[in-house]
């Protein structure tokens, strides 16, 4: 008998303790796997489905009148940096393959890219941890952008300009 006077009381509390231990162990493994997955996607990026990307035209068109011609970092650690937009894709991130490498700890290695398609620019997130925003809206698919559009990547804000 246990202290409360119930026979088998030790067995019930032992079973309950074992279930609690196994539940805790399962939660611990779930946490470890989710942290590992987040680190993996931050380091190596997430593969994108082909249909999510704008199709590449057979030949590049000239930029439309009033289309942006350069991109400028207006906020963040790399403020003042700029690059011309010459109708070639522009990669943003901390990685060495980035067209515009950003020294922002909240930017993923391969964070986002800017792609021209039929005279229009599209921005797409590459599975970044903290997301890519056009204005205040987080993007989930390739999104058209124009002159004066502001893109937020981590703590960095870039603006497309004429």
PDB file of C-alpha atoms in Angstrom:
ATOM      1  CA  UNK A   1       0.000   0.000   0.000  1.00  0.00           C
ATOM      2  CA  UNK A   2       1.048   3.537  -0.605  1.00  0.00           C
ATOM      3  CA  UNK A   3       0.887   6.372   1.870  1.00  0.00           C
ATOM      4  CA  UNK A   4      -2.669   7.216   0.755  1.00  0.00           C
ATOM      5  CA  UNK A   5      -3.772   3.671   1.547  1.00  0.00           C
ATOM      6  CA  UNK A   6      -4.378   2.574  -2.063  1.00  0.00           C
ATOM      7  CA  UNK A   7      -2.892  -0.745  -3.169  1.00  0.00           C
ATOM      8  CA  UNK A   8      -0.701  -0.411  -6.276  1.00  0.00           C
ATOM      9  CA  UNK A   9      -0.260   3.345  -5.854  1.00  0.00           C
ATOM     10  CA  UNK A  10       3.464   3.029  -6.506  1.00  0.00           C
ATOM     11  CA  UNK A  11       2.805   1.206  -9.764  1.00  0.00           C
ATOM     12  CA  UNK A  12       0.474   3.968 -11.085  1.00  0.00           C
ATOM     13  CA  UNK A  13       2.898   6.731 -10.197  1.00  0.00           C
ATOM     14  CA  UNK A  14       5.762   4.713 -11.748  1.00  0.00           C
ATOM     15  CA  UNK A  15       3.765   4.278 -14.973  1.00  0.00           C
ATOM     16  CA  UNK A  16       2.844   7.976 -14.988  1.00  0.00           C
ATOM     17  CA  UNK A  17       6.469   8.933 -14.454  1.00  0.00           C
ATOM     18  CA  UNK A  18       7.585   6.689 -17.342  1.00  0.00           C
ATOM     19  CA  UNK A  19       4.992   8.248 -19.686  1.00  0.00           C
ATOM     20  CA  UNK A  20       6.109  11.739 -18.670  1.00  0.00           C
ATOM     21  CA  UNK A  21       9.772  10.794 -19.280  1.00  0.00           C
ATOM     22  CA  UNK A  22       8.976   9.405 -22.748  1.00  0.00           C
ATOM     23  CA  UNK A  23       6.894  12.476 -23.627  1.00  0.00           C
ATOM     24  CA  UNK A  24       9.708  14.762 -22.538  1.00  0.00           C
ATOM     25  CA  UNK A  25      12.205  12.726 -24.575  1.00  0.00           C
ATOM     26  CA  UNK A  26       9.961  12.967 -27.666  1.00  0.00           C
ATOM     27  CA  UNK A  27       9.640  16.754 -27.247  1.00  0.00           C
ATOM     28  CA  UNK A  28      13.401  17.068 -26.836  1.00  0.00           C
ATOM     29  CA  UNK A  29      13.998  15.164 -30.100  1.00  0.00           C
ATOM     30  CA  UNK A  30      11.399  17.283 -31.869  1.00  0.00           C
ATOM     31  CA  UNK A  31      13.206  20.442 -30.725  1.00  0.00           C
ATOM     32  CA  UNK A  32      16.586  19.085 -31.870  1.00  0.00           C
ATOM     33  CA  UNK A  33      15.209  18.153 -35.305  1.00  0.00           C
ATOM     34  CA  UNK A  34      13.513  21.526 -35.817  1.00  0.00           C
ATOM     35  CA  UNK A  35      16.674  23.451 -34.850  1.00  0.00           C
ATOM     36  CA  UNK A  36      18.757  21.259 -37.167  1.00  0.00           C
ATOM     37  CA  UNK A  37      16.294  21.822 -40.019  1.00  0.00           C
ATOM     38  CA  UNK A  38      16.331  25.597 -39.515  1.00  0.00           C
ATOM     39  CA  UNK A  39      20.142  25.674 -39.466  1.00  0.00           C
ATOM     40  CA  UNK A  40      20.329  23.506 -42.589  1.00  0.00           C
ATOM     41  CA  UNK A  41      17.944  25.733 -44.547  1.00  0.00           C
ATOM     42  CA  UNK A  42      19.829  28.856 -43.424  1.00  0.00           C
ATOM     43  CA  UNK A  43      23.205  27.429 -44.454  1.00  0.00           C
ATOM     44  CA  UNK A  44      22.243  25.689 -47.692  1.00  0.00           C
ATOM     45  CA  UNK A  45      18.954  27.327 -48.700  1.00  0.00           C
ATOM     46  CA  UNK A  46      15.737  25.625 -49.641  1.00  0.00           C
ATOM     47  CA  UNK A  47      15.187  24.159 -53.088  1.00  0.00           C
ATOM     48  CA  UNK A  48      12.489  25.982 -54.973  1.00  0.00           C
ATOM     49  CA  UNK A  49       9.981  24.301 -57.260  1.00  0.00           C
ATOM     50  CA  UNK A  50      10.618  25.191 -60.894  1.00  0.00           C
ATOM     51  CA  UNK A  51       7.113  26.517 -61.517  1.00  0.00           C
ATOM     52  CA  UNK A  52       7.573  29.120 -58.749  1.00  0.00           C
ATOM     53  CA  UNK A  53      10.290  30.844 -60.778  1.00  0.00           C
ATOM     54  CA  UNK A  54       9.504  33.220 -63.615  1.00  0.00           C
ATOM     55  CA  UNK A  55      10.306  31.617 -66.967  1.00  0.00           C
ATOM     56  CA  UNK A  56      13.428  32.957 -68.638  1.00  0.00           C
ATOM     57  CA  UNK A  57      12.674  34.603 -71.962  1.00  0.00           C
ATOM     58  CA  UNK A  58      14.534  33.456 -75.072  1.00  0.00           C
ATOM     59  CA  UNK A  59      16.152  36.883 -75.324  1.00  0.00           C
ATOM     60  CA  UNK A  60      16.399  39.688 -72.803  1.00  0.00           C
ATOM     61  CA  UNK A  61      14.280  42.714 -73.553  1.00  0.00           C
ATOM     62  CA  UNK A  62      15.339  46.250 -72.872  1.00  0.00           C
ATOM     63  CA  UNK A  63      14.042  47.681 -69.610  1.00  0.00           C
ATOM     64  CA  UNK A  64      10.692  49.422 -69.859  1.00  0.00           C
ATOM     65  CA  UNK A  65      10.639  53.184 -69.694  1.00  0.00           C
ATOM     66  CA  UNK A  66      10.628  54.231 -66.039  1.00  0.00           C
ATOM     67  CA  UNK A  67      12.000  50.848 -64.963  1.00  0.00           C
ATOM     68  CA  UNK A  68      14.636  50.844 -62.199  1.00  0.00           C
ATOM     69  CA  UNK A  69      18.268  50.981 -63.309  1.00  0.00           C
ATOM     70  CA  UNK A  70      20.035  50.527 -59.964  1.00  0.00           C
ATOM     71  CA  UNK A  71      19.534  49.141 -56.499  1.00  0.00           C
ATOM     72  CA  UNK A  72      20.658  51.040 -53.386  1.00  0.00           C
ATOM     73  CA  UNK A  73      20.993  49.837 -49.788  1.00  0.00           C
ATOM     74  CA  UNK A  74      19.153  52.545 -47.820  1.00  0.00           C
ATOM     75  CA  UNK A  75      19.147  50.956 -44.321  1.00  0.00           C
ATOM     76  CA  UNK A  76      21.292  48.412 -42.528  1.00  0.00           C
ATOM     77  CA  UNK A  77      24.965  47.573 -42.092  1.00  0.00           C
ATOM     78  CA  UNK A  78      25.754  48.078 -45.806  1.00  0.00           C
ATOM     79  CA  UNK A  79      23.932  51.422 -46.153  1.00  0.00           C
ATOM     80  CA  UNK A  80      25.099  53.387 -49.196  1.00  0.00           C
ATOM     81  CA  UNK A  81      26.148  50.370 -51.259  1.00  0.00           C
ATOM     82  CA  UNK A  82      24.613  50.314 -54.736  1.00  0.00           C
ATOM     83  CA  UNK A  83      24.711  48.211 -57.880  1.00  0.00           C
ATOM     84  CA  UNK A  84      23.436  48.697 -61.420  1.00  0.00           C
ATOM     85  CA  UNK A  85      20.515  46.610 -62.695  1.00  0.00           C
ATOM     86  CA  UNK A  86      21.622  45.464 -66.142  1.00  0.00           C
ATOM     87  CA  UNK A  87      18.774  42.999 -66.888  1.00  0.00           C
ATOM     88  CA  UNK A  88      20.688  40.144 -65.206  1.00  0.00           C
ATOM     89  CA  UNK A  89      19.489  38.349 -62.041  1.00  0.00           C
ATOM     90  CA  UNK A  90      20.692  39.860 -58.751  1.00  0.00           C
ATOM     91  CA  UNK A  91      21.296  37.557 -55.760  1.00  0.00           C
ATOM     92  CA  UNK A  92      21.062  38.863 -52.176  1.00  0.00           C
ATOM     93  CA  UNK A  93      22.556  37.082 -49.175  1.00  0.00           C
ATOM     94  CA  UNK A  94      25.591  36.527 -46.994  1.00  0.00           C
ATOM     95  CA  UNK A  95      27.058  33.849 -49.286  1.00  0.00           C
ATOM     96  CA  UNK A  96      29.982  34.232 -51.681  1.00  0.00           C
ATOM     97  CA  UNK A  97      27.719  33.696 -54.724  1.00  0.00           C
ATOM     98  CA  UNK A  98      25.673  36.814 -53.909  1.00  0.00           C
ATOM     99  CA  UNK A  99      25.674  39.690 -56.405  1.00  0.00           C
ATOM    100  CA  UNK A 100      25.193  42.022 -53.454  1.00  0.00           C
ATOM    101  CA  UNK A 101      26.733  40.410 -50.338  1.00  0.00           C
ATOM    102  CA  UNK A 102      25.068  41.732 -47.181  1.00  0.00           C
ATOM    103  CA  UNK A 103      26.750  41.865 -43.759  1.00  0.00           C
ATOM    104  CA  UNK A 104      23.466  41.450 -41.884  1.00  0.00           C
ATOM    105  CA  UNK A 105      23.181  38.624 -39.355  1.00  0.00           C
ATOM    106  CA  UNK A 106      19.437  38.366 -40.086  1.00  0.00           C
ATOM    107  CA  UNK A 107      20.026  37.704 -43.805  1.00  0.00           C
ATOM    108  CA  UNK A 108      20.334  34.072 -44.953  1.00  0.00           C
ATOM    109  CA  UNK A 109      23.271  32.809 -47.012  1.00  0.00           C
ATOM    110  CA  UNK A 110      21.018  32.744 -50.110  1.00  0.00           C
ATOM    111  CA  UNK A 111      18.205  35.066 -49.090  1.00  0.00           C
ATOM    112  CA  UNK A 112      16.430  36.443 -52.176  1.00  0.00           C
ATOM    113  CA  UNK A 113      16.937  37.313 -55.785  1.00  0.00           C
ATOM    114  CA  UNK A 114      15.760  39.928 -58.228  1.00  0.00           C
ATOM    115  CA  UNK A 115      15.003  38.546 -61.696  1.00  0.00           C
ATOM    116  CA  UNK A 116      14.102  40.389 -64.919  1.00  0.00           C
ATOM    117  CA  UNK A 117      11.311  38.957 -67.056  1.00  0.00           C
ATOM    118  CA  UNK A 118       9.897  40.657 -70.155  1.00  0.00           C
ATOM    119  CA  UNK A 119      11.066  44.116 -69.075  1.00  0.00           C
ATOM    120  CA  UNK A 120       9.687  43.748 -65.513  1.00  0.00           C
ATOM    121  CA  UNK A 121      11.635  42.953 -62.338  1.00  0.00           C
ATOM    122  CA  UNK A 122      10.443  40.237 -59.952  1.00  0.00           C
ATOM    123  CA  UNK A 123      11.729  39.571 -56.438  1.00  0.00           C
ATOM    124  CA  UNK A 124      11.555  36.085 -54.957  1.00  0.00           C
ATOM    125  CA  UNK A 125      12.471  34.740 -51.547  1.00  0.00           C
ATOM    126  CA  UNK A 126      14.808  31.740 -51.653  1.00  0.00           C
ATOM    127  CA  UNK A 127      13.497  30.046 -48.508  1.00  0.00           C
ATOM    128  CA  UNK A 128      15.151  32.511 -46.145  1.00  0.00           C
ATOM    129  CA  UNK A 129      14.674  32.130 -42.396  1.00  0.00           C
ATOM    130  CA  UNK A 130      13.425  35.681 -41.777  1.00  0.00           C
ATOM    131  CA  UNK A 131      11.577  36.254 -45.047  1.00  0.00           C
ATOM    132  CA  UNK A 132      11.654  38.915 -47.729  1.00  0.00           C
ATOM    133  CA  UNK A 133       9.279  41.877 -47.647  1.00  0.00           C
ATOM    134  CA  UNK A 134       8.099  44.283 -50.334  1.00  0.00           C
ATOM    135  CA  UNK A 135       6.996  47.287 -48.321  1.00  0.00           C
ATOM    136  CA  UNK A 136       5.335  45.705 -45.267  1.00  0.00           C
ATOM    137  CA  UNK A 137       4.151  42.545 -47.061  1.00  0.00           C
ATOM    138  CA  UNK A 138       6.037  39.267 -46.770  1.00  0.00           C
ATOM    139  CA  UNK A 139       6.298  37.636 -50.174  1.00  0.00           C
ATOM    140  CA  UNK A 140       5.607  33.960 -50.784  1.00  0.00           C
ATOM    141  CA  UNK A 141       5.930  33.864 -54.584  1.00  0.00           C
ATOM    142  CA  UNK A 142       7.787  35.883 -57.227  1.00  0.00           C
ATOM    143  CA  UNK A 143       6.425  39.420 -56.921  1.00  0.00           C
ATOM    144  CA  UNK A 144       6.729  42.242 -59.475  1.00  0.00           C
ATOM    145  CA  UNK A 145       8.579  45.351 -58.284  1.00  0.00           C
ATOM    146  CA  UNK A 146       9.290  48.701 -59.890  1.00  0.00           C
ATOM    147  CA  UNK A 147      11.168  51.927 -59.285  1.00  0.00           C
ATOM    148  CA  UNK A 148      10.849  53.222 -55.708  1.00  0.00           C
ATOM    149  CA  UNK A 149      10.010  49.714 -54.396  1.00  0.00           C
ATOM    150  CA  UNK A 150      11.586  48.936 -51.023  1.00  0.00           C
ATOM    151  CA  UNK A 151      12.703  45.404 -50.199  1.00  0.00           C
ATOM    152  CA  UNK A 152      13.464  44.353 -46.608  1.00  0.00           C
ATOM    153  CA  UNK A 153      15.880  41.483 -46.093  1.00  0.00           C
ATOM    154  CA  UNK A 154      16.644  40.968 -42.399  1.00  0.00           C
ATOM    155  CA  UNK A 155      17.495  44.436 -41.052  1.00  0.00           C
ATOM    156  CA  UNK A 156      18.615  45.622 -44.484  1.00  0.00           C
ATOM    157  CA  UNK A 157      16.344  47.711 -46.719  1.00  0.00           C
ATOM    158  CA  UNK A 158      17.153  48.118 -50.413  1.00  0.00           C
ATOM    159  CA  UNK A 159      15.404  50.412 -52.862  1.00  0.00           C
ATOM    160  CA  UNK A 160      15.070  50.153 -56.617  1.00  0.00           C
ATOM    161  CA  UNK A 161      15.791  53.467 -58.323  1.00  0.00           C
ATOM    162  CA  UNK A 162      15.773  54.915 -61.830  1.00  0.00           C
TER     163      UNK A 162
END
